[in-house]
Structures are given as structure tokens and as C-alpha cells.
Amino acid sequence: MTQSIVVQVGQCGNQVGCRFWDLALREHAHVNQTGVYDEALSSFFRNVDQRREGGADSTGGRITSLKARAVLVDMEEGVLGEILQGPLRSLFNSTQLISDVSGSGNNWAVGHHTYGLTYREQIVDQVRKAAEHCDCLQCFFLIHSMGGGTGSGLGTFVLKLLEEEFPEICRIVTSVYPTAEDDVITSPYNSVLAMKELTEHADCVLPVDNQSLVDIVGKIQYMSNTGKLGCTIKKDCTIISGQGGVVKVEKPFDAMNNIVANLLLNITRIPGV
Ligand SMILES: Nc1nc2c(ncn2[C@@H]2O[C@H](COP(=O)(O)OP(=O)(O)OP(=O)(O)O)[C@@H](O)[C@H]2O)c(=O)[nH]1
Ligand SMILES: [Mg+2]
């Protein structure tokens, strides 16, 4: 069985990532209610026995404590701080989180060059630790925004690092593109600079257009308000933000991020599960 590691960079990357982990757990709980740590779960989660931390995670046993195969990077503390205090906190050890204080100020070069060089060793270290917990590492999933300084600059720096350090492992990148009315004035420049790196260093890019997400969320809300839900979208389906999930109070991007998380879950679904 193969495993994947998720590397989420910047505010957007981490917020989308959290919706992904939430939905992955809910989806798994829906199809497997026996509480057994199976192969499907092992592709994205470790099953850590607190009494023997570092031991191998063999499948078939009971779920004890799940840890996401993830590295979380943001050069601002806010979003990572919320994750550490939020409902998904038990999925992450604080060492899996790498942060600074002030962010990249929407500046690609600060993310790529300044923070890239400063945090290079720490990021490689954490990715290597995550990789050491895998029997057969197949893929890296990088999630980031093209508009923010950290997402676009440091995100693409991390992509290059992954290529340098793990050339055999496939790099799948989910890149969130800004809308035309984006409030980050530098987002078009950041996107162009990041795009060059994506073309050179990614194996596969899943471009996500924020404007399309806004439109889809608007359509779902319209269908929901006019009672038309049910013909194409079921009432309890996971694409409808947060319902049944761990997030009780919905944040501004949650509905949009749920759509991206669904997309990621669908491409990683194991046939027959
Ligand atoms: N879909 C989606 N887009 C987001 C989210 N958060 C921010 N964005 C978009 O991402 C861009 C801004 O990037 P951020 O990820 O906030 O910035 P960052 O990577 O943290 O970089 P700095 O703040 O400059 O250090 C804008 O285009 C936002 O509209 C989110 O949770 N979901
Ligand atoms: Mg930020």
C-alpha cells in the first residue's frame, strides 16, 4: 500500500488543507465504522500508539491516535495557531508546523527567497520525518494560493525542494488562483512568478479558480434556498460546507474550500472503497 504526504503552505493552503483532513476523516468514518486502522486510512494518516511513539503503524489493528501525514507551513502565526487550538488539533504534532510571525506581505520574493532560505533546513527535516514514517511514499500533495506571498513564493520554493530531495516522488500541486477583484494588489504578479516554477517543477497541477468557487457556492446556496437541492446535490453530501463536520461555525472560505477538498478526495479515492 502506498502513502502520500500533504504539504500545505500559507493561509489558503492551510485552510484548504484543514477542510481536506476533516472531509477525509468523515468519509472514512462513513464507509468504515469498525474503528480499524485500514489501508485506506494509512495512505494519509499514521496510527500512533502513544506508548511506543516511533513504532511501525501496521494496518488491521484498532485506531489509537491518528496523525496526518502532513507538514504545515505559514509565515504568519494566525492560521496555524487556530489549527493547534481547533477541533483537528490532535491530528498534528506541533513539530509538524513551521511558522514565522509577520508573513510575506503578499510578496512572492519574500516568500521564495527570504523565507525559503531561512526555513529550508527545517522544512526538509519535517518532510523527511514524515517520509520516514511511510512504507512506500508515492506522492506529495502541495496546497497553496497563487496570490499570497507565502503561498506563491514559499510554496513554489518548497516544490523545488521536494524535487531536489525526493526526485522519484510524484508532486501534485493544488494551486488556488485569485479572482479579478482580489484584494491582494500583487496577486497577479505573484501568480505569474509562481506559474513559471509550477511549469518547471510540478508533475501535475490542479488549478483552482477562486471566481469559479464563488460561483459554485452561489449556485448551491441558490438551490438550497429555493428547495431545489436534491436533484443534483444531495442534502447530506460533503460538498455542502461543514454539515456534519467538525466545523460548527463556518468561516468565510469554508464553503469554497470544501469544494477543493472534495476534488482532492475524489482523485485520491481508492477504487472499491
Ligand atoms: N479558496 C481560498 N482562497 C483563499 C483562502 N485564503 C486566502 N485565499 C486567497 O489567497 C490569496 C491570498 O493568499 P494567502 O494564502 O492568504 O496568502 P499567504 O500565502 O498566507 O501569504 P502572505 O499572507 O503574503 O504571507 C488571495 O487570492 C485570497 O483570495 C482560502 O482559505 N481559500
Ligand atoms: Mg498569510
XYZ file of C-alpha atoms and ligand atoms in Angstrom:
306
model
C 0.000 0.000 0.000
C 1.281 3.474 -0.839
C 1.214 6.671 1.177
C 1.033 10.374 0.415
C 2.222 13.438 2.291
C 0.342 16.734 2.200
C 2.384 19.931 2.370
C 0.161 22.964 2.961
C 1.703 26.407 2.581
C 0.283 29.834 3.502
C -3.135 30.823 4.772
C -5.049 29.450 1.817
C -3.029 26.218 1.683
C -3.628 25.550 5.353
C -7.306 26.426 5.291
C -7.958 24.209 2.274
C -5.799 21.507 3.891
C -7.883 21.524 7.043
C -11.092 21.050 5.099
C -9.356 18.121 3.362
C -8.443 16.411 6.661
C -11.911 16.958 8.069
C -13.621 15.512 4.984
C -11.154 12.604 4.744
C -11.980 11.563 8.303
C -15.707 11.931 7.754
C -15.603 9.987 4.509
C -13.636 7.194 6.118
C -15.926 7.059 9.154
C -18.865 6.757 6.756
C -17.523 3.662 4.960
C -15.671 2.034 7.851
C -17.453 2.103 11.172
C -15.434 -0.654 12.796
C -12.692 1.599 14.180
C -9.999 -0.439 12.454
C -6.883 1.244 11.044
C -7.080 0.020 7.469
C -5.035 0.550 4.314
C -7.252 3.354 3.026
C -6.669 5.293 6.236
C -2.947 4.576 6.202
C -2.490 6.397 2.896
C -2.936 9.764 4.614
C -2.802 9.022 8.362
C -0.441 7.347 10.786
C -1.895 5.393 13.684
C 0.292 6.332 16.615
C 0.403 4.250 19.735
C 1.298 6.833 22.391
C 3.094 4.164 24.438
C 5.566 3.369 21.696
C 5.913 6.536 19.602
C 8.030 5.830 16.535
C 6.878 2.242 16.189
C 5.606 0.955 12.847
C 1.955 1.621 12.034
C 0.667 -1.774 10.982
C -2.795 -1.922 9.495
C -5.525 -4.187 10.813
C -5.346 -3.042 14.438
C -7.630 -0.641 16.259
C -7.350 3.099 15.700
C -5.488 4.618 18.647
C -4.412 8.131 17.726
C -4.392 9.358 14.153
C -1.737 11.759 12.905
C -1.964 13.399 9.486
C 0.914 12.734 7.104
C 1.378 16.452 6.675
C 3.712 19.402 7.006
C 2.058 22.754 7.673
C 3.939 25.899 6.715
C 2.823 29.518 7.116
C 4.918 32.592 7.738
C 2.132 34.103 9.846
C 1.116 32.508 13.124
C -2.638 33.122 12.958
C -3.966 30.234 10.903
C -1.572 27.632 12.353
C -2.393 28.878 15.863
C -6.094 28.338 15.152
C -5.392 24.827 13.877
C -3.478 23.986 17.058
C -6.469 25.085 19.128
C -9.185 23.857 16.806
C -11.085 20.574 16.535
C -8.431 18.967 14.299
C -5.527 19.702 16.667
C -4.983 16.094 17.684
C -4.072 15.260 14.066
C -0.864 17.291 14.239
C 2.215 17.412 16.435
C 3.487 20.947 16.935
C 6.742 19.897 15.226
C 4.794 19.372 12.004
C 4.012 23.103 11.961
C 6.559 25.621 10.697
C 5.742 29.299 11.131
C 7.161 32.790 11.460
C 5.499 35.926 12.749
C 4.969 38.551 10.112
C 4.084 36.731 6.870
C 5.457 37.520 3.418
C 3.421 40.705 2.979
C 1.898 39.433 -0.278
C 5.375 39.497 -1.791
C 6.487 36.472 -3.834
C 10.189 37.307 -3.449
C 9.988 37.488 0.358
C 8.321 34.083 0.467
C 10.597 32.483 -2.119
C 13.974 33.951 -1.286
C 13.920 35.324 2.260
C 11.803 32.677 3.985
C 12.857 29.957 1.560
C 16.476 30.243 2.575
C 15.701 30.743 6.277
C 13.402 27.739 6.621
C 14.906 25.407 4.038
C 16.536 23.003 6.536
C 13.558 22.944 8.866
C 11.144 22.167 6.038
C 13.348 19.411 4.585
C 13.710 17.962 8.075
C 9.992 17.759 8.674
C 9.223 16.355 5.234
C 11.952 13.757 5.730
C 10.484 12.751 9.097
C 7.060 12.348 7.523
C 8.619 10.318 4.685
C 10.386 8.034 7.170
C 7.006 7.003 8.540
C 5.905 5.738 5.111
C 6.482 2.190 3.762
C 6.082 3.294 0.185
C 5.804 7.038 -0.355
C 4.057 7.676 -3.649
C 3.048 11.316 -3.765
C 3.397 14.789 -2.342
C 0.288 16.930 -2.397
C 1.226 20.593 -2.174
C -1.629 23.028 -1.498
C -1.110 26.787 -1.840
C -2.509 30.030 -3.220
C -1.002 31.743 -6.249
C -1.906 35.187 -4.908
C -0.322 35.319 -1.432
C 3.378 35.919 -0.806
C 3.886 32.791 1.272
C 1.660 30.541 -0.843
C 3.125 31.598 -4.182
C 6.730 32.315 -3.149
C 7.496 29.848 -0.393
C 5.031 27.329 -1.846
C 6.989 27.108 -5.092
C 10.287 27.111 -3.177
C 9.042 24.038 -1.295
C 8.057 22.459 -4.610
C 11.625 22.870 -5.859
C 12.957 21.458 -2.599
C 10.761 18.387 -2.949
C 12.093 17.848 -6.447
C 15.696 18.192 -5.255
C 15.357 15.997 -2.190
C 12.823 13.419 -3.398
C 13.166 13.349 -7.224
C 11.404 9.976 -7.538
C 8.256 11.010 -5.717
C 5.381 12.467 -7.711
C 4.486 16.112 -6.955
C 0.816 17.025 -7.341
C 0.100 20.692 -6.726
C -3.257 22.299 -5.977
C -2.915 25.970 -6.868
C -5.677 28.431 -5.976
C -5.795 31.313 -8.470
C -7.020 34.779 -7.443
C -10.195 36.388 -8.751
C -10.014 39.523 -10.903
C -11.276 41.513 -7.894
C -8.762 40.036 -5.488
C -7.969 42.396 -2.629
C -4.271 41.445 -2.761
C -2.919 44.025 -5.195
C 0.191 41.998 -6.016
C -1.652 38.739 -6.651
C -1.352 38.848 -10.484
C 2.429 39.304 -10.231
C 2.760 36.605 -7.602
C 0.750 34.259 -9.809
C 2.921 34.810 -12.878
C 6.133 34.290 -10.897
C 4.735 31.153 -9.285
C 3.423 29.792 -12.556
C 6.916 29.618 -14.033
C 8.022 27.458 -11.086
C 4.974 25.206 -11.424
C 5.684 24.519 -15.079
C 9.273 23.572 -14.247
C 8.923 21.583 -11.052
C 5.429 20.062 -10.719
C 4.364 16.709 -12.157
C 0.714 17.638 -12.100
C -1.062 20.906 -11.317
C -4.717 21.138 -10.345
C -5.527 24.791 -10.954
C -8.451 26.079 -8.922
C -10.101 29.354 -9.843
C -11.429 31.268 -6.852
C -14.050 33.017 -9.003
C -15.426 29.649 -10.101
C -15.577 28.541 -6.471
C -17.533 31.702 -5.598
C -19.950 30.970 -8.474
C -20.409 27.317 -7.481
C -21.058 28.239 -3.843
C -23.569 30.864 -5.027
C -25.375 28.262 -7.146
C -25.506 25.750 -4.301
C -26.894 28.399 -1.955
C -29.486 29.379 -4.521
C -30.555 25.754 -4.997
C -30.657 25.298 -1.255
C -32.772 28.427 -0.696
C -35.213 27.590 -3.456
C -35.637 23.982 -2.312
C -34.056 22.589 -5.488
C -31.358 20.730 -3.610
C -31.647 17.022 -4.113
C -31.826 16.832 -7.899
C -28.080 17.118 -8.485
C -26.684 17.673 -4.987
C -27.867 15.550 -2.096
C -28.761 17.267 1.149
C -26.151 15.471 3.262
C -23.343 15.428 0.706
C -19.979 16.703 1.827
C -19.793 19.424 -0.793
C -22.273 21.410 1.275
C -19.900 23.080 3.610
C -19.303 21.880 7.100
C -22.554 19.933 7.510
C -21.881 17.088 9.895
C -18.239 18.063 10.070
C -16.162 19.287 12.946
C -16.506 22.941 11.969
C -19.606 24.291 13.611
C -19.134 27.964 12.861
C -18.391 28.405 9.200
C -15.541 30.728 8.220
C -15.622 32.873 5.059
C -13.724 30.482 2.801
C -15.055 27.202 4.217
C -17.725 26.606 1.587
C -15.240 27.266 -1.218
C -12.524 25.187 0.409
C -14.875 22.256 0.845
C -15.235 22.066 -2.915
C -11.447 21.910 -3.330
C -11.162 19.330 -0.551
C -13.780 17.215 -2.320
C -11.844 17.437 -5.554
C -8.697 16.222 -3.810
C -10.521 13.417 -2.043
C -12.057 12.269 -5.295
C -8.738 11.981 -7.079
C -7.190 10.100 -4.171
C -10.089 7.691 -3.638
C -9.148 4.037 -3.796
C -11.388 2.083 -6.196
C -13.865 -0.052 -4.298
C -13.536 1.856 -1.021
N -10.089 29.465 -1.877
C -9.418 30.127 -0.927
N -8.681 31.211 -1.235
C -8.016 31.832 -0.230
C -8.078 31.414 1.125
N -7.319 32.250 1.887
C -6.795 33.146 1.040
N -7.216 32.909 -0.247
C -6.812 33.624 -1.463
O -5.386 33.535 -1.492
C -4.813 34.774 -1.870
C -4.029 35.329 -0.705
O -3.142 34.362 -0.305
P -2.917 33.851 1.198
O -2.894 32.353 1.134
O -3.902 34.495 2.115
O -1.508 34.445 1.490
P -0.268 33.745 2.172
O 0.154 32.584 1.360
O -0.592 33.480 3.604
O 0.881 34.857 2.017
P 1.220 36.150 2.922
O -0.010 36.436 3.737
O 1.570 37.174 1.914
O 2.374 35.752 3.782
C -5.985 35.646 -2.265
O -6.174 35.431 -3.647
C -7.132 35.100 -1.453
O -8.366 35.345 -2.064
C -8.870 30.257 1.416
O -8.978 29.785 2.542
N -9.492 29.663 0.351
Mg -0.734 34.911 5.141
